[in-house]
Coordinates of C-alpha atoms in Angstrom, one line a residue:
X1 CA 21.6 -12.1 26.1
X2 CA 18.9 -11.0 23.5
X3 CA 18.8 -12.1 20.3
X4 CA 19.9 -9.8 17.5
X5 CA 18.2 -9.4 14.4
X6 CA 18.8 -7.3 11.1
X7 CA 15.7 -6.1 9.4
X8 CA 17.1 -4.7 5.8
X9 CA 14.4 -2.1 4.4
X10 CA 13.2 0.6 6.6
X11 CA 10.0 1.0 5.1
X12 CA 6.2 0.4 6.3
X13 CA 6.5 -3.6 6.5
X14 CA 10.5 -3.0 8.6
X15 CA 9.5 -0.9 11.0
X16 CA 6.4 -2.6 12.1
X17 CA 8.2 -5.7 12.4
X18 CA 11.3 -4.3 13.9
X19 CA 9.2 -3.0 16.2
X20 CA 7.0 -6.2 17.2
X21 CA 10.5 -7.6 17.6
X22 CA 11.7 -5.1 19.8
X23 CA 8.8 -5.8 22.1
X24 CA 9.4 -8.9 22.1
X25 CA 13.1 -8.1 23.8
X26 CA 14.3 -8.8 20.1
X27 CA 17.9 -6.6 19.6
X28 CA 17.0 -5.2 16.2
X29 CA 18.9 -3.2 13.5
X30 CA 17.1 -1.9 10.5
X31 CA 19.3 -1.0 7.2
X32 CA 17.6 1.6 5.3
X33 CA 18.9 2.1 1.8
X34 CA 17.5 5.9 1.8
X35 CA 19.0 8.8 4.0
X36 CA 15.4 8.4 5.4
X37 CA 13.5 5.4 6.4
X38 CA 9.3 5.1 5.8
X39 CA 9.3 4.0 2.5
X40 CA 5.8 4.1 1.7
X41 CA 5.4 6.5 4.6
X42 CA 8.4 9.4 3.7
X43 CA 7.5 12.7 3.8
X44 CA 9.3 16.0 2.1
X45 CA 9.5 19.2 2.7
X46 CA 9.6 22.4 0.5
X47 CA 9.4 26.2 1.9
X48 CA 8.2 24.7 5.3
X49 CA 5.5 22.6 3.9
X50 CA 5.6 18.7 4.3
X51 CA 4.4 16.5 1.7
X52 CA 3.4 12.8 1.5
X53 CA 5.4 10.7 -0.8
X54 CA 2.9 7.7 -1.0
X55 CA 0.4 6.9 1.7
X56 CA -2.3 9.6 1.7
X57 CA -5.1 7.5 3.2
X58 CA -5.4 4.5 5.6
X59 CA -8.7 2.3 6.7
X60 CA -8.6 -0.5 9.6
X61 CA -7.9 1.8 11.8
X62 CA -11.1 2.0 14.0
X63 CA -11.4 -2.0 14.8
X64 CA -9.0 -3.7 11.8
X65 CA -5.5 -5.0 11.9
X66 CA -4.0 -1.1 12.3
X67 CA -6.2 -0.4 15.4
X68 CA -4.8 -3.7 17.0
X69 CA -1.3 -3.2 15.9
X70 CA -1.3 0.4 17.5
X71 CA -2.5 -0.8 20.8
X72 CA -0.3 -3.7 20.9
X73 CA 2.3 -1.5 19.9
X74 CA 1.3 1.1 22.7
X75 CA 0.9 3.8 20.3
X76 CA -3.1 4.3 19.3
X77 CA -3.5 7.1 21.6
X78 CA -0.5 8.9 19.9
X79 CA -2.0 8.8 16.5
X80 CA -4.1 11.5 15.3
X81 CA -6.5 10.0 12.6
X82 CA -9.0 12.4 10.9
X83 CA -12.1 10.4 9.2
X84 CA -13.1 11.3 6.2
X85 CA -16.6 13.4 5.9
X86 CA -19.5 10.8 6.6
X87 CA -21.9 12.2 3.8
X88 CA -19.1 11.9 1.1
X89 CA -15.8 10.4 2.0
X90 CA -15.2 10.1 -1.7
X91 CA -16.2 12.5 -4.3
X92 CA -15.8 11.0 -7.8
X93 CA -16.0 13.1 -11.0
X94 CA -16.9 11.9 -14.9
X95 CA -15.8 14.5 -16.8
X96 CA -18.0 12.9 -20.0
X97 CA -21.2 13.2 -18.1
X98 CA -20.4 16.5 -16.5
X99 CA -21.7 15.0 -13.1
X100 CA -20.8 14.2 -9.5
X101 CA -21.3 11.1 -7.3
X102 CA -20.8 12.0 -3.5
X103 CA -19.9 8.1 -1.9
X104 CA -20.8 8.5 1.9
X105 CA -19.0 6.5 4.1
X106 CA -20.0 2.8 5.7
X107 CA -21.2 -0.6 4.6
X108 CA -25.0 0.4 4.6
X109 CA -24.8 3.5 3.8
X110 CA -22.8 2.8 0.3
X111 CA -25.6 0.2 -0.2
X112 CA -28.1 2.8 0.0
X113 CA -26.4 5.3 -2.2
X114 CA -25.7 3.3 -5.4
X115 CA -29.3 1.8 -4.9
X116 CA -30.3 5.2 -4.9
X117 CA -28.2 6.1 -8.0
X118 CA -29.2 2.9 -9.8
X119 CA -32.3 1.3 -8.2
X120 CA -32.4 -1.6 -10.8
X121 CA -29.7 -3.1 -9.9
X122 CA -30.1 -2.6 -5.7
X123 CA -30.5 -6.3 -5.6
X124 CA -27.0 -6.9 -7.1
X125 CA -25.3 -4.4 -5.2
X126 CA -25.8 -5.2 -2.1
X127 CA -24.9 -9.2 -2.7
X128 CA -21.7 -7.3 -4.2
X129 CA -20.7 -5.2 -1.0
X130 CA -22.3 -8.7 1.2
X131 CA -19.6 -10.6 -1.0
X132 CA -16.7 -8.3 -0.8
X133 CA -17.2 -7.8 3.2
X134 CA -17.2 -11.8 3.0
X135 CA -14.0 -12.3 1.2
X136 CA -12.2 -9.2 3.0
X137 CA -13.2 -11.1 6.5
X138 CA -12.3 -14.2 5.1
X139 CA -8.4 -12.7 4.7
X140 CA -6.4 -13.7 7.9
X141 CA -5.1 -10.9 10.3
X142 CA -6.8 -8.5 7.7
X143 CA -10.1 -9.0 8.0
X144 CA -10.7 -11.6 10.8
X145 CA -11.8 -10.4 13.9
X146 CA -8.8 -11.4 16.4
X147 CA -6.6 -13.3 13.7
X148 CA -5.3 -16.4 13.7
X149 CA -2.1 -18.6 15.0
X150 CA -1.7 -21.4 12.0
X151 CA 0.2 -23.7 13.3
X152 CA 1.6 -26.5 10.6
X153 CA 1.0 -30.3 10.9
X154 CA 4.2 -30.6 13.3
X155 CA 3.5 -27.9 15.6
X156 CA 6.6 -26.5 15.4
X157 CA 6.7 -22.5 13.7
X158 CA 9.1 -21.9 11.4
X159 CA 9.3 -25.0 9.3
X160 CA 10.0 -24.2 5.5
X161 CA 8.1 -27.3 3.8
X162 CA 4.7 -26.2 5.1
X163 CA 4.6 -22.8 6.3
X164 CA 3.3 -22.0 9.8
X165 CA 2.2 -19.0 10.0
X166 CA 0.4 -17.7 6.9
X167 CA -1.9 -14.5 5.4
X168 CA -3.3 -16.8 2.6
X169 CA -6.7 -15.8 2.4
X170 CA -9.5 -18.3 0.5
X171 CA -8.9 -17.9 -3.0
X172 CA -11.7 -20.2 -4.3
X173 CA -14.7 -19.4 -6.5
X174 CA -15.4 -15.7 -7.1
X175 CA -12.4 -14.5 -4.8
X176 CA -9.7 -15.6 -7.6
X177 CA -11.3 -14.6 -10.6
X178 CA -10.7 -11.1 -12.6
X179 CA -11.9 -8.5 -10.0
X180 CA -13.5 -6.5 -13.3
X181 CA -15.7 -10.2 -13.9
X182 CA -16.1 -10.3 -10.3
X183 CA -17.7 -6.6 -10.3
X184 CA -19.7 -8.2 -13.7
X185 CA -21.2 -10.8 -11.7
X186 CA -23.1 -9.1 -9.9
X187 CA -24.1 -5.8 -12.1
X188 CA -25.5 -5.6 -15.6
X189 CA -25.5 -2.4 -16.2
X190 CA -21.7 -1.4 -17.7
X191 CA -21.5 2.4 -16.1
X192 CA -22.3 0.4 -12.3
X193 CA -19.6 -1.9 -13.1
X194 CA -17.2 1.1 -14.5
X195 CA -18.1 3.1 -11.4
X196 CA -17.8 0.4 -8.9
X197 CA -13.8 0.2 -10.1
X198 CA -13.1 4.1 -8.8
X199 CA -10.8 3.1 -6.2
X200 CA -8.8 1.2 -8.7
X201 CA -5.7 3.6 -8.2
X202 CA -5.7 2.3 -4.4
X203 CA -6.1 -1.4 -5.0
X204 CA -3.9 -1.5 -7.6
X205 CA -6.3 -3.2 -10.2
X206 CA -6.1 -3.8 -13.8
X207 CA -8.8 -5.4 -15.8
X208 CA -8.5 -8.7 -17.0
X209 CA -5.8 -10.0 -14.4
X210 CA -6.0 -8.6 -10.5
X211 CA -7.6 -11.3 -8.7
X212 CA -11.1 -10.0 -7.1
X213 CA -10.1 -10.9 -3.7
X214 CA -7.3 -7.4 -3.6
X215 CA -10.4 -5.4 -5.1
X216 CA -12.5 -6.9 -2.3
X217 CA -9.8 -5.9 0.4
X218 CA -9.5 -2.6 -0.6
X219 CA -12.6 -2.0 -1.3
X220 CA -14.3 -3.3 2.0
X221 CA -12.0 -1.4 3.6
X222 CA -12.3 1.7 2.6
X223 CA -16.3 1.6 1.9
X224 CA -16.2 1.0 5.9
X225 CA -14.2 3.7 7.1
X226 CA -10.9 5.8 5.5
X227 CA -9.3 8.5 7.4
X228 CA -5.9 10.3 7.1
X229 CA -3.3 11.1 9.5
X230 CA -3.1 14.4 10.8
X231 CA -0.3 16.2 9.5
X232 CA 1.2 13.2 7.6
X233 CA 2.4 10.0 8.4
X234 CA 5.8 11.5 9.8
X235 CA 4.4 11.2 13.1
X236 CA 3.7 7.0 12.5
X237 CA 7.4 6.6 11.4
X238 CA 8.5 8.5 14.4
X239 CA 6.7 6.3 17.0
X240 CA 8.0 3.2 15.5
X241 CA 11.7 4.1 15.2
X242 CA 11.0 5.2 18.7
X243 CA 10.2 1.5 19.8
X244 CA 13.0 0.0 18.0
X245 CA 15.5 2.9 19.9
X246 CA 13.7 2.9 23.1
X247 CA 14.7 -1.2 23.5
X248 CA 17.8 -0.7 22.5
X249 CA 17.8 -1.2 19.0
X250 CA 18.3 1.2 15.9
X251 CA 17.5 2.6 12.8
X252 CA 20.7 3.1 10.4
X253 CA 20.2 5.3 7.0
X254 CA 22.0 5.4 3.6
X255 CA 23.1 1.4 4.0
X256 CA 22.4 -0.3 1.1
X257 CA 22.6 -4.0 1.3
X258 CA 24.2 -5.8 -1.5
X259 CA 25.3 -9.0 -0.2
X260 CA 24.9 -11.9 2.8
X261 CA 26.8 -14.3 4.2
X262 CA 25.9 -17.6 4.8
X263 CA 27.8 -20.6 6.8
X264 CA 25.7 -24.3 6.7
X265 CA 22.7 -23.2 5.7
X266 CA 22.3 -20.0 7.6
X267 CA 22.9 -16.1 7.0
X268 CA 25.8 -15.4 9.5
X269 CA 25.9 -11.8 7.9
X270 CA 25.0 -9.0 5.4
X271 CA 27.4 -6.4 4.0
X272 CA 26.6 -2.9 2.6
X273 CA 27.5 -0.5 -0.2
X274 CA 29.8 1.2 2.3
X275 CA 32.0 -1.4 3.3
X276 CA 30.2 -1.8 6.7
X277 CA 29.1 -5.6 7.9
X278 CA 26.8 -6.6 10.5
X279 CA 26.1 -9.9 11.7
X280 CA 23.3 -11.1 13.6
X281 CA 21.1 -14.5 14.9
X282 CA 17.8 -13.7 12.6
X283 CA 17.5 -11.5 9.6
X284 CA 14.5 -10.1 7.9
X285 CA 14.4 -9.0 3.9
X286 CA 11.4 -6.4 4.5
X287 CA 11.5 -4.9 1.0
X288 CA 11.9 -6.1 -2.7
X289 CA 11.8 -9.8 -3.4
X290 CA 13.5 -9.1 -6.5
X291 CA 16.5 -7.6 -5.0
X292 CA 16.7 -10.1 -2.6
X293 CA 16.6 -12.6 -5.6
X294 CA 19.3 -10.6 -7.1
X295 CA 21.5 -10.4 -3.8
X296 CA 21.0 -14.3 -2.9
X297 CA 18.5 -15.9 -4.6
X298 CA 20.7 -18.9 -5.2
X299 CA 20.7 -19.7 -1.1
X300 CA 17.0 -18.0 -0.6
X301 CA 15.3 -19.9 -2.8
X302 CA 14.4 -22.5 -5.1
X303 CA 15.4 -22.2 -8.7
X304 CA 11.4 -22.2 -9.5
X305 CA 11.0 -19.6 -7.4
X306 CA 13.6 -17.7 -8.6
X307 CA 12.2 -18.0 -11.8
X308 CA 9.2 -17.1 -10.9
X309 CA 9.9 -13.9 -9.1
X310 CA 12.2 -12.9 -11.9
X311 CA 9.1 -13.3 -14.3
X312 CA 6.9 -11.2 -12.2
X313 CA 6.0 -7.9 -13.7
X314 CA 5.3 -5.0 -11.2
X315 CA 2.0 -3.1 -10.3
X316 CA 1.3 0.0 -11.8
X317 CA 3.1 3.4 -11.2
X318 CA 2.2 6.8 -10.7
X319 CA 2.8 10.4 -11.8
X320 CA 2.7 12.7 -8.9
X321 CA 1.7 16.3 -8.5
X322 CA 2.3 18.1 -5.2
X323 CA 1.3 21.8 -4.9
X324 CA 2.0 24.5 -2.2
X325 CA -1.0 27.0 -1.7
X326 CA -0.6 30.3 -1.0
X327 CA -2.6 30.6 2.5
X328 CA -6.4 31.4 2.5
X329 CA -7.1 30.4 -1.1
X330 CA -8.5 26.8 -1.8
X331 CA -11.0 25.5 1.1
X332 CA -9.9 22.4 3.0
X333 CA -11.9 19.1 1.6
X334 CA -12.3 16.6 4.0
X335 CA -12.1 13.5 1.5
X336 CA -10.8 12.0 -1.3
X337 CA -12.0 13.3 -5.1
X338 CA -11.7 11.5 -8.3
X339 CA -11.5 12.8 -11.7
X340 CA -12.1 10.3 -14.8
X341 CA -12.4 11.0 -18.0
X342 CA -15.3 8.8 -19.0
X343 CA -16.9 5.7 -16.9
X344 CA -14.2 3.3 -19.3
X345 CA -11.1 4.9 -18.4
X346 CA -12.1 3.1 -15.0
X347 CA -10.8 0.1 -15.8
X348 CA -8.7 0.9 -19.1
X349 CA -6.6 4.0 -18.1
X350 CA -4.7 5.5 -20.8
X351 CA -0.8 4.9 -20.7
X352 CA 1.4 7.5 -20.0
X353 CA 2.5 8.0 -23.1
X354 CA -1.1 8.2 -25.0
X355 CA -2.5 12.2 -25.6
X356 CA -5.9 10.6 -23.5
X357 CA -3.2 10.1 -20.7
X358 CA -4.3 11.3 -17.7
X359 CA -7.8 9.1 -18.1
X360 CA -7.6 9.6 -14.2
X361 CA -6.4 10.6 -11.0
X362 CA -7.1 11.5 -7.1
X363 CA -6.9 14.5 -6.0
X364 CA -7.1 15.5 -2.0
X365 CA -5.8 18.7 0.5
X366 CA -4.5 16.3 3.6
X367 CA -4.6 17.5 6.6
X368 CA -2.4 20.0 8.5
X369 CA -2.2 19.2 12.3
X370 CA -5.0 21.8 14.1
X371 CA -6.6 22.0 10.3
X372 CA -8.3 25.2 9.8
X373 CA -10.9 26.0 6.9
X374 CA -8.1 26.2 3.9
X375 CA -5.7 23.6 2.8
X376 CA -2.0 24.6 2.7
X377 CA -1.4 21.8 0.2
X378 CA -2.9 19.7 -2.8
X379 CA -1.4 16.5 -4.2
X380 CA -2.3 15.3 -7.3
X381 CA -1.7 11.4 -8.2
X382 CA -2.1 9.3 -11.6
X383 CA -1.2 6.4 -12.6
X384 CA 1.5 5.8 -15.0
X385 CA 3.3 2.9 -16.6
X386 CA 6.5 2.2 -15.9
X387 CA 7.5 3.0 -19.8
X388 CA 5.9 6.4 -20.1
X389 CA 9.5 6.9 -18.1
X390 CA 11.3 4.6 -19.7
X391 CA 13.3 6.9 -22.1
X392 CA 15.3 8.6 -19.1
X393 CA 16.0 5.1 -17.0
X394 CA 19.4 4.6 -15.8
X395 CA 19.1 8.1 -14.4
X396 CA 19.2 8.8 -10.8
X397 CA 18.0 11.7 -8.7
X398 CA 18.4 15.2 -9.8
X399 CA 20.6 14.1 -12.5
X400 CA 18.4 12.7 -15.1
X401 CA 18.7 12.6 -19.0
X402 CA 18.3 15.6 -21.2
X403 CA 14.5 17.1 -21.6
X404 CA 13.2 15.3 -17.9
X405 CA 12.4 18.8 -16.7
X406 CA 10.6 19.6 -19.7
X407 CA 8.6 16.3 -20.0
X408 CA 7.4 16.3 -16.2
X409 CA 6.6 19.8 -16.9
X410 CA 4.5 18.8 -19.9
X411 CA 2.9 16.2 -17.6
X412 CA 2.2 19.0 -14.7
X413 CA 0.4 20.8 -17.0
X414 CA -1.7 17.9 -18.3
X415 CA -3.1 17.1 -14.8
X416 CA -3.9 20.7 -13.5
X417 CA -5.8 21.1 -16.4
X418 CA -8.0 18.1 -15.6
X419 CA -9.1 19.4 -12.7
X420 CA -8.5 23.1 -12.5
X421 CA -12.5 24.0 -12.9
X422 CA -13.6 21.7 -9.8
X423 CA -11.1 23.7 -7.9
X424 CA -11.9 27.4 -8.5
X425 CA -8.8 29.9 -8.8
X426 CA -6.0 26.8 -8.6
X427 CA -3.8 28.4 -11.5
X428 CA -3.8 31.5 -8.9
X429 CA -3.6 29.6 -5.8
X430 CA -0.6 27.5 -6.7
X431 CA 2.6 29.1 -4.7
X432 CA 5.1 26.4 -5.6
X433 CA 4.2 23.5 -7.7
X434 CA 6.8 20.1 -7.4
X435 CA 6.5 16.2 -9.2
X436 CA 7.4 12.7 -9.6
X437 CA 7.6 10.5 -12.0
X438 CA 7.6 6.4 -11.8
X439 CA 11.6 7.1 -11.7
X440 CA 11.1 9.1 -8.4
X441 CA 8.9 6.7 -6.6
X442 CA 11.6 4.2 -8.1
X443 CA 13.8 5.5 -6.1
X444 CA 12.0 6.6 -3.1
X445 CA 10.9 3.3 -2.7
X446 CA 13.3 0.7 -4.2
X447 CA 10.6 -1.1 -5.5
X448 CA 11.3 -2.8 -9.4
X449 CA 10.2 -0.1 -11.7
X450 CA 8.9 2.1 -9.5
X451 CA 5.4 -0.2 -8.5
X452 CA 3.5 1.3 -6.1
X453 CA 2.1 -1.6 -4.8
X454 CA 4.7 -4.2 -5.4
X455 CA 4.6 -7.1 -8.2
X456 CA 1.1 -7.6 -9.2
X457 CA -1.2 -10.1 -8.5
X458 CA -2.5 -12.0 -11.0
X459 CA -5.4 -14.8 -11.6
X460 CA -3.1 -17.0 -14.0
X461 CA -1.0 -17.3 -10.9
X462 CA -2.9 -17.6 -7.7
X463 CA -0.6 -20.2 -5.5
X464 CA 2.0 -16.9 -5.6
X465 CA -0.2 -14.7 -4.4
X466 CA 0.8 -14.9 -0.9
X467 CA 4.6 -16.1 -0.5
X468 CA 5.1 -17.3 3.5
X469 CA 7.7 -15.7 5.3
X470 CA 9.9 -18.3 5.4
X471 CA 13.5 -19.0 2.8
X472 CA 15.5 -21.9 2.5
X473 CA 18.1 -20.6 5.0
X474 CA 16.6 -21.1 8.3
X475 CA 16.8 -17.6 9.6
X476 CA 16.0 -15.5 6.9
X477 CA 12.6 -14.2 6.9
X478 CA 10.4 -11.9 4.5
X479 CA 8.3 -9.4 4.7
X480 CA 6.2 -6.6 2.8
X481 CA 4.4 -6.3 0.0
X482 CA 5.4 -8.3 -2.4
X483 CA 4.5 -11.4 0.1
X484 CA 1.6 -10.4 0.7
X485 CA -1.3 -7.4 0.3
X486 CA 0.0 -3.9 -0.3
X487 CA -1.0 -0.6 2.1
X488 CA -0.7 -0.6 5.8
X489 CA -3.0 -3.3 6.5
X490 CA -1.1 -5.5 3.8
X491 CA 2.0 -3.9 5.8
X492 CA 1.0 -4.6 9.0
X493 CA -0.3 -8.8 8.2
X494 CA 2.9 -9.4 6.5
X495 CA 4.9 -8.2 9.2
X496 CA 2.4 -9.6 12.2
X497 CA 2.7 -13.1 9.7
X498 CA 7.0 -12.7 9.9
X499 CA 7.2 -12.3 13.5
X500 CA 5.3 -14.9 14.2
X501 CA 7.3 -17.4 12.1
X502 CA 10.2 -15.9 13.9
X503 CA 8.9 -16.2 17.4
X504 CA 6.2 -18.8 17.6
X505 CA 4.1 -16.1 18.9
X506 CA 0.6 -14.4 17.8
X507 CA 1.5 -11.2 19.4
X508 CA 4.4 -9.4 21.6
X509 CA 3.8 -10.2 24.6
X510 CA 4.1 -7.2 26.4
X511 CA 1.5 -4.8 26.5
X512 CA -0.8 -6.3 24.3
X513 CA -4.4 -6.1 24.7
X514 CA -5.4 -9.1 22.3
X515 CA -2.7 -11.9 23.4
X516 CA -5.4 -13.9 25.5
X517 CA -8.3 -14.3 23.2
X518 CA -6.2 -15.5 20.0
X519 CA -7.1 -19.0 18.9
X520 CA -5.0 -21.6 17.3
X521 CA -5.9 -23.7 14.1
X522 CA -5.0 -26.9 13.1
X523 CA -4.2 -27.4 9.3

């Protein structure tokens, strides 16, 4: 009979690893707090347009840890990925100089742009994109070329004093310091360093504190090759319910899990908001390791590590604009565009709650399926502090506190007219114009205090950077991105990193490509 096993969160991180498991010949179950699973990946819909909630742009997916994880998974040839353009993938914006920089896509190619935009420091840039590339490869199952089975000093997976599977990348030297210094190390001149920061609002980074090695990731990443999917990632979430059904398993909607059950030093069980109570051999917290602290923390884990997770503050949130054009009015743009204010709002955005506020944002038109010359939609993003919010917490849904509507109105208004002269006629073009606040993405993604990218790394506290998948009960893994990097590559290691603690296995072994040439280290 097949082992059974509960994943509880249906977002990014869940669904890949319910469905490795599920190749695997795994029974799985995945509890999904929302009436709709995805998380990061959920999609809306108003007047027959769709909408992505969160992820608006993916990299790895020519030859990184996405590619592999789609072929393994069977699924590559059912994703449609559009590139961005090659002569400017990003377009970035500073409002105080009045001027463009067009960033074209690939490792050489960004080389030869900033040199081109700075030639006095062409030396320092390109031992800054050789160092980033170097740390990013030097990230297991991200960057490496086949990953990596770790095994611990016993050889046996799955034992909780020394992890044996892990994502830790090297965190020595330049990686761990302040990804701002990092940036400083290399460049003297102060609107390079600003500049070279622009895809902060991706990585998540805040001066002073995000390690360099996240800012690396990212950037190497997406300086290589980003894309988005076509028509949203609705189509990614579909395939991979699809996996976990077509074995046998399932996807179950509106459960909130609020407690488990445990029986000498094991979870026999979890029970839901509804009453309902499933048991199972193996279970796997794919979401918040806060809630899970909250919901057994006392069997989980240590009472240092409870500690420390409830000291962890969360990465920053985001205001969200999402607009509906009326057909034929604002061309199709096949990249990502970036509005600052100046080059020091880069790396010292204005809070939300500050009249400088927005100091930035990213602006795009995603693509339909069968994309034509005009967009159909824009979406807007910022980020915002948790606080900006913070006066109408304890609210849920479409019953918030008293002047919301007129606040995220006020907000709206602050972000169009950022950027409504770099997109000519956008007051006129704008059939139906929606939002979100850090409350929303709250609650769309059950994440504490609405963090996009889960709790925040920081330099002052390396060692918890990467937390291994394993808890002190002996089958109750975790996954997601508070273990681990956020995005779906961060998705897809901590999930790859889970099911091989659970299995003693690099891959699934059934129809994958890359089974054969993995290699096994000693540590």
């Amino acid at each position: 009979m097949a082992k059974t096993c509960i994943v509880i969160g249906g977002g990014t991180s869940g669904l890949i690893a319910g469905a490795l498991l599920a190749k695997e010949g795994y029974a799985v179950t995945v509890l999904e707090k929302n009436l709709s699973c995805g998380g990061g990946l959920q999609m809306f819909s108003r007047s027959g347009t769709a909408f992505e909630t969160g992820m608006h742009v993916i990299a790895g997916h020519h030859d990184g840890i996405v590619a592999r994880l789609l072929d393994c998974l069977g699924i590559r040839d059912r994703i449609s990925v559009t590139d961005t353009d090659t002569e400017c993938s990003d377009s970035i914006h500073v409002a105080s100089e009045g001027r463009y920089y067009n960033i074209p896509r690939g490792k050489e190619a960004f080389i030869r742009y900033m040199s081109g935009e700075y030639p006095q420091e062409a030396e320092g840039i390109r031992a800054y994109v050789e160092e980033i590339f170097r740390i990013y490869a030097s990230v297991p199952l991200v960057g490496e070329t086949f990953g990596e089975t770790f095994v611990d000093s016993s050889g046996v997976p799955g034992n909780f004093e020394r992890p044996a599977f892990s994502a830790m990348p090297d965190i020595n030297g330049k990686a761990g310091m302040p990804a701002d210094e990092f940036v400083a190390s290399y460049i003297t001149d102060p609107r390079l360093r600003a500049l070279l920061g622009y895809l902060n609002l991706m990585s998540g980074a805040v001066a002073g504190r995000t390690p360099a090695y996240v800012h690396a990731v990212i950037n190497a990443l997406y300086i290589e090759g980003a894309g988005r999917l076509d028509g949203g990632p609705a189509s990614l979430v579909k395939e991979l319910c699809g996996i976990i059904s077509g074995a046998g398993g399932r996807v179950v909607c509106g459960e909130r899990v609020t407690s488990l059950h445990t029986d000498a030093g094991r979870a026999v069980s979890v029970a839901t908001e509804k009453g309902n109570e499933y048991a199972s051999d193996i279970f796997l917290w794919a979401c918040g390791l806060r809630q899970l602290s909250a919901v057994a923390g006392q069997e989980c884990f240590s009472r240092v590590m409870r500690r420390r997770l409830d000291g962890m503050s969360g990465s920053f949130s985001a205001f969200i604009v999402f607009i509906r054009l009326k057909s034929g009015t604002v061309r199709y743009a096949n990249r990502s565009m970036w509005w600052h204010r100046d080059m020091d709002s880069i790396w010292h955005p204005a809070a939300g709650d500050s009249p400088l506020w927005p100091s930035s944002l990213m602006y795009m038109t995603p693509p339909s399926e069968n994309q034509g010359v005009h967009a159909d939609r824009m979406i807007i993003m910022s980020p915002m502090d948790y606080r900006s919010a913070g006066r109408f917490d304890g609210t849920e849904g479409r019953r918030r506190g008293e002047g919301y509507g007129e606040w995220k109105a006020a907000m709206t208004e602050k972000m169009l007219g950022c950027i409504e002269g770099l997109v000519p006629g956008l007051r006129d073009a704008c059939a139906e114009i929606l939002s979100s606040s850090p409350l929303t993405v709250r609650d769309w993604y059950g994440t504490f205090e609405g963090a996009m990218y889960g709790m925040s790394r920081s330099c002052a506290d390396l060692p918890f950077a990467f937390i291994p998948p394993h808890t002190r009960l002996g089958n109750v893994f975790i996954a997601g991105q508070d273990t681990g990097l956020h995005g779906l590559c961060g998705a897809a290691a901590t999930s790859l990193t889970a099911f091989r603690s659970i299995t003693g296995k690099t891959w699934p072994e059934k129809s994958c490509p890359y089974k054969d040439t993995m290699k096994t280290t000693q540590l």
